[in-house]
Amino acid sequence: MKLLVTLGKLGTKDEFVQGVYSKFSARCLKSRADIISARQDFHEIGDMFLRKNELDNFCDKTIKLSEQLKREGNTRLSDLLINELSKMCMSFNKPKMAKELLNLAIENSRKKNDGLHELARLIDLEKLYKETNDRKALMNVLGQKKDCCKRIIKNYEENAANYDSILKTPTPKEGVQVQLAFAYSDLAGMIEKRKPQDAIKMYKKSKEIYRGLNRTKEIEYLERKISKMQEKYKLLALHM
């Protein structure tokens, strides 16, 4: 479905955009709505609202539509809209709304036991907290990311089967292992000064993951990092 309509024939631009969204909602609520076309139209309509500086209005409408779709049993399209909207809010620099939507998307993925989508949204949330320098929230989401990666690796085939995507293939198991190594390293970096021994343990866990993946460059970097930290805190202990 292409949204090629002449604006001048449909009243004001505002009326046109609102009307387009109403028609989009009606199409989505049909029992056999095409999910690929819906995704494409959703992004086109989002661009219209963005040009009118009405992204908040677009978010409100989409959240209501998502809730209605879920009530009517179309969980797949409902969750897709929330996932897409969360990514749009990140792109359009709406951090507060993006956080709310990402947390909702994570909750939706957990209910479906879709660990790979959960991980993708946790990575988005991690990026957001790094950009806003929210250390407390970042520590929390890194812990969630670590636990999520471990769950996926333990039952990778099940998570791959539950990965509900219309375009992308599941992230390979190796990619999840790398994300787990990142989580350990990032957590270690955040506690280096306060809890150096715990940080060293986390760096070692990250190194062992890379060893299993034969990632020589990362192994060598972490070995140097661990060695410097051990030497530093040995010297500090001698002078206490």
CSV table of N, CA and C in Angstrom, one decimal, residues 71-142:
chain,number,residue,atom,x,y,z
A,71,ARG,N,-5.6,-6.6,22.3
A,71,ARG,CA,-6.9,-7.0,22.8
A,71,ARG,C,-7.7,-7.9,21.8
A,72,GLU,N,-7.5,-7.6,20.5
A,72,GLU,CA,-8.2,-8.4,19.5
A,72,GLU,C,-7.4,-9.6,19.0
A,73,GLY,N,-6.2,-9.8,19.7
A,73,GLY,CA,-5.5,-11.1,19.4
A,73,GLY,C,-4.4,-11.0,18.4
A,74,ASN,N,-4.2,-9.8,17.9
A,74,ASN,CA,-3.1,-9.6,16.9
A,74,ASN,C,-1.8,-9.2,17.6
A,75,THR,N,-1.3,-10.1,18.4
A,75,THR,CA,-0.1,-9.7,19.2
A,75,THR,C,1.1,-9.4,18.3
A,76,ARG,N,1.2,-10.2,17.2
A,76,ARG,CA,2.4,-10.0,16.4
A,76,ARG,C,2.5,-8.6,15.8
A,77,LEU,N,1.5,-8.1,15.2
A,77,LEU,CA,1.5,-6.7,14.7
A,77,LEU,C,1.6,-5.7,15.8
A,78,SER,N,0.9,-5.9,16.9
A,78,SER,CA,1.0,-5.0,18.1
A,78,SER,C,2.4,-4.9,18.5
A,79,ASP,N,3.1,-6.0,18.7
A,79,ASP,CA,4.5,-5.9,19.2
A,79,ASP,C,5.4,-5.3,18.1
A,80,LEU,N,5.2,-5.6,16.9
A,80,LEU,CA,6.0,-5.0,15.8
A,80,LEU,C,5.9,-3.5,15.8
A,81,LEU,N,4.7,-2.9,16.0
A,81,LEU,CA,4.5,-1.5,16.0
A,81,LEU,C,5.3,-0.8,17.2
A,82,ILE,N,5.3,-1.5,18.4
A,82,ILE,CA,6.0,-1.0,19.5
A,82,ILE,C,7.5,-1.0,19.3
A,83,ASN,N,8.0,-2.1,18.7
A,83,ASN,CA,9.4,-2.3,18.4
A,83,ASN,C,9.8,-1.2,17.4
A,84,GLU,N,9.1,-1.0,16.3
A,84,GLU,CA,9.4,0.0,15.3
A,84,GLU,C,9.4,1.4,15.9
A,85,LEU,N,8.4,1.7,16.7
A,85,LEU,CA,8.2,3.0,17.3
A,85,LEU,C,9.3,3.3,18.2
A,86,SER,N,9.8,2.3,19.0
A,86,SER,CA,10.9,2.6,19.9
A,86,SER,C,12.2,2.9,19.2
A,87,LYS,N,12.4,2.3,18.1
A,87,LYS,CA,13.6,2.6,17.2
A,87,LYS,C,13.5,4.0,16.6
A,88,MET,N,12.3,4.3,16.2
A,88,MET,CA,12.1,5.6,15.6
A,88,MET,C,12.3,6.7,16.6
A,89,CYS,N,11.9,6.5,17.9
A,89,CYS,CA,12.1,7.5,18.9
A,89,CYS,C,13.6,7.7,19.2
A,90,MET,N,14.3,6.6,19.1
A,90,MET,CA,15.8,6.8,19.3
A,90,MET,C,16.4,7.6,18.2
A,91,SER,N,16.0,7.3,17.0
A,91,SER,CA,16.5,8.0,15.8
A,91,SER,C,16.1,9.5,15.8
A,92,PHE,N,14.9,9.8,16.4
A,92,PHE,CA,14.4,11.2,16.4
A,92,PHE,C,14.7,11.9,17.7
A,93,ASN,N,15.6,11.3,18.5
A,93,ASN,CA,16.1,12.0,19.7
A,93,ASN,C,14.9,12.3,20.7
A,94,LYS,N,14.2,11.3,21.0
A,94,LYS,CA,13.1,11.4,22.0
A,94,LYS,C,13.4,10.3,23.1
A,95,PRO,N,14.4,10.6,23.9
A,95,PRO,CA,14.9,9.6,24.8
A,95,PRO,C,13.9,9.1,25.9
A,96,LYS,N,13.1,10.0,26.4
A,96,LYS,CA,12.1,9.7,27.4
A,96,LYS,C,11.1,8.7,26.9
A,97,MET,N,10.6,9.0,25.7
A,97,MET,CA,9.6,8.1,25.1
A,97,MET,C,10.3,6.8,24.7
A,98,ALA,N,11.5,6.9,24.1
A,98,ALA,CA,12.2,5.7,23.7
A,98,ALA,C,12.4,4.7,24.9
A,99,LYS,N,12.8,5.2,26.0
A,99,LYS,CA,13.0,4.4,27.2
A,99,LYS,C,11.7,3.6,27.6
A,100,GLU,N,10.6,4.3,27.6
A,100,GLU,CA,9.3,3.7,27.9
A,100,GLU,C,8.9,2.6,26.9
A,101,LEU,N,9.1,2.9,25.6
A,101,LEU,CA,8.8,2.0,24.6
A,101,LEU,C,9.7,0.8,24.6
A,102,LEU,N,11.0,1.0,24.8
A,102,LEU,CA,12.0,-0.1,24.8
A,102,LEU,C,11.7,-1.0,26.0
A,103,ASN,N,11.3,-0.5,27.1
A,103,ASN,CA,11.0,-1.3,28.2
A,103,ASN,C,9.7,-2.1,28.0
A,104,LEU,N,8.8,-1.5,27.3
A,104,LEU,CA,7.5,-2.2,26.9
A,104,LEU,C,7.9,-3.3,25.9
A,105,ALA,N,8.7,-3.0,24.9
A,105,ALA,CA,9.1,-4.0,23.9
A,105,ALA,C,9.8,-5.2,24.6
A,106,ILE,N,10.7,-4.9,25.6
A,106,ILE,CA,11.4,-6.0,26.3
A,106,ILE,C,10.4,-6.9,27.0
A,107,GLU,N,9.4,-6.2,27.7
A,107,GLU,CA,8.4,-7.0,28.4
A,107,GLU,C,7.6,-7.9,27.4
A,108,ASN,N,7.3,-7.4,26.3
A,108,ASN,CA,6.6,-8.1,25.2
A,108,ASN,C,7.4,-9.4,24.8
A,109,SER,N,8.7,-9.1,24.6
A,109,SER,CA,9.5,-10.2,24.1
A,109,SER,C,9.7,-11.3,25.2
A,110,ARG,N,9.8,-10.9,26.4
A,110,ARG,CA,9.9,-11.9,27.5
A,110,ARG,C,8.7,-12.8,27.6
A,111,LYS,N,7.5,-12.2,27.4
A,111,LYS,CA,6.3,-12.9,27.5
A,111,LYS,C,6.2,-14.0,26.4
A,112,LYS,N,6.8,-13.7,25.2
A,112,LYS,CA,6.8,-14.7,24.1
A,112,LYS,C,8.1,-15.6,24.1
A,113,ASN,N,8.9,-15.4,25.2
A,113,ASN,CA,10.1,-16.2,25.2
A,113,ASN,C,11.0,-16.0,24.0
A,114,ASP,N,11.0,-14.7,23.5
A,114,ASP,CA,11.8,-14.3,22.3
A,114,ASP,C,13.0,-13.6,22.8
A,115,GLY,N,14.0,-14.4,23.3
A,115,GLY,CA,15.2,-13.8,23.9
A,115,GLY,C,16.0,-12.9,22.9
A,116,LEU,N,16.0,-13.3,21.6
A,116,LEU,CA,16.8,-12.5,20.7
A,116,LEU,C,16.3,-11.1,20.5
A,117,HIS,N,14.9,-11.0,20.4
A,117,HIS,CA,14.4,-9.6,20.3
A,117,HIS,C,14.6,-8.9,21.6
A,118,GLU,N,14.4,-9.6,22.7
A,118,GLU,CA,14.7,-9.0,24.1
A,118,GLU,C,16.1,-8.4,24.1
A,119,LEU,N,17.1,-9.2,23.6
A,119,LEU,CA,18.5,-8.7,23.6
A,119,LEU,C,18.7,-7.5,22.7
A,120,ALA,N,18.0,-7.5,21.6
A,120,ALA,CA,18.2,-6.4,20.6
A,120,ALA,C,17.7,-5.1,21.3
A,121,ARG,N,16.5,-5.2,22.0
A,121,ARG,CA,16.0,-4.0,22.6
A,121,ARG,C,16.8,-3.6,23.9
A,122,LEU,N,17.4,-4.6,24.6
A,122,LEU,CA,18.3,-4.2,25.7
A,122,LEU,C,19.5,-3.5,25.2
A,123,ILE,N,20.0,-3.9,24.0
A,123,ILE,CA,21.2,-3.2,23.4
A,123,ILE,C,20.8,-1.8,23.1
A,124,ASP,N,19.6,-1.6,22.6
A,124,ASP,CA,19.1,-0.2,22.3
A,124,ASP,C,19.1,0.6,23.5
A,125,LEU,N,18.5,0.0,24.6
A,125,LEU,CA,18.4,0.7,25.9
A,125,LEU,C,19.8,1.0,26.5
A,126,GLU,N,20.7,0.1,26.3
A,126,GLU,CA,22.1,0.3,26.8
A,126,GLU,C,22.7,1.5,26.0
A,127,LYS,N,22.5,1.6,24.7
A,127,LYS,CA,23.0,2.7,24.0
A,127,LYS,C,22.4,4.0,24.4
A,128,LEU,N,21.1,4.0,24.7
A,128,LEU,CA,20.4,5.2,25.2
A,128,LEU,C,21.0,5.7,26.5
A,129,TYR,N,21.2,4.8,27.5
A,129,TYR,CA,21.7,5.1,28.8
A,129,TYR,C,23.1,5.6,28.7
A,130,LYS,N,23.9,5.1,27.8
A,130,LYS,CA,25.3,5.6,27.6
A,130,LYS,C,25.2,7.0,27.1
A,131,GLU,N,24.3,7.3,26.1
A,131,GLU,CA,24.2,8.6,25.5
A,131,GLU,C,23.8,9.6,26.6
A,132,THR,N,22.9,9.2,27.5
A,132,THR,CA,22.3,10.2,28.5
A,132,THR,C,23.2,10.1,29.8
A,133,ASN,N,24.2,9.3,29.8
A,133,ASN,CA,25.1,9.2,30.9
A,133,ASN,C,24.4,8.9,32.2
A,134,ASP,N,23.4,7.9,32.1
A,134,ASP,CA,22.7,7.5,33.3
A,134,ASP,C,23.3,6.2,33.8
A,135,ARG,N,24.3,6.3,34.7
A,135,ARG,CA,25.1,5.2,35.1
A,135,ARG,C,24.3,4.2,35.9
A,136,LYS,N,23.5,4.6,36.7
A,136,LYS,CA,22.7,3.7,37.5
A,136,LYS,C,21.8,2.8,36.6
A,137,ALA,N,21.1,3.4,35.7
A,137,ALA,CA,20.3,2.7,34.8
A,137,ALA,C,21.1,1.8,33.9
A,138,LEU,N,22.3,2.3,33.5
A,138,LEU,CA,23.1,1.5,32.6
A,138,LEU,C,23.6,0.2,33.3
A,139,MET,N,24.0,0.4,34.6
A,139,MET,CA,24.4,-0.8,35.3
A,139,MET,C,23.3,-1.9,35.4
A,140,ASN,N,22.1,-1.4,35.6
A,140,ASN,CA,20.9,-2.3,35.7
A,140,ASN,C,20.7,-3.0,34.3
A,141,VAL,N,20.7,-2.2,33.2
A,141,VAL,CA,20.4,-2.9,31.9
A,141,VAL,C,21.6,-3.8,31.5
A,142,LEU,N,22.8,-3.5,31.9
A,142,LEU,CA,23.9,-4.4,31.6
A,142,LEU,C,23.7,-5.7,32.3
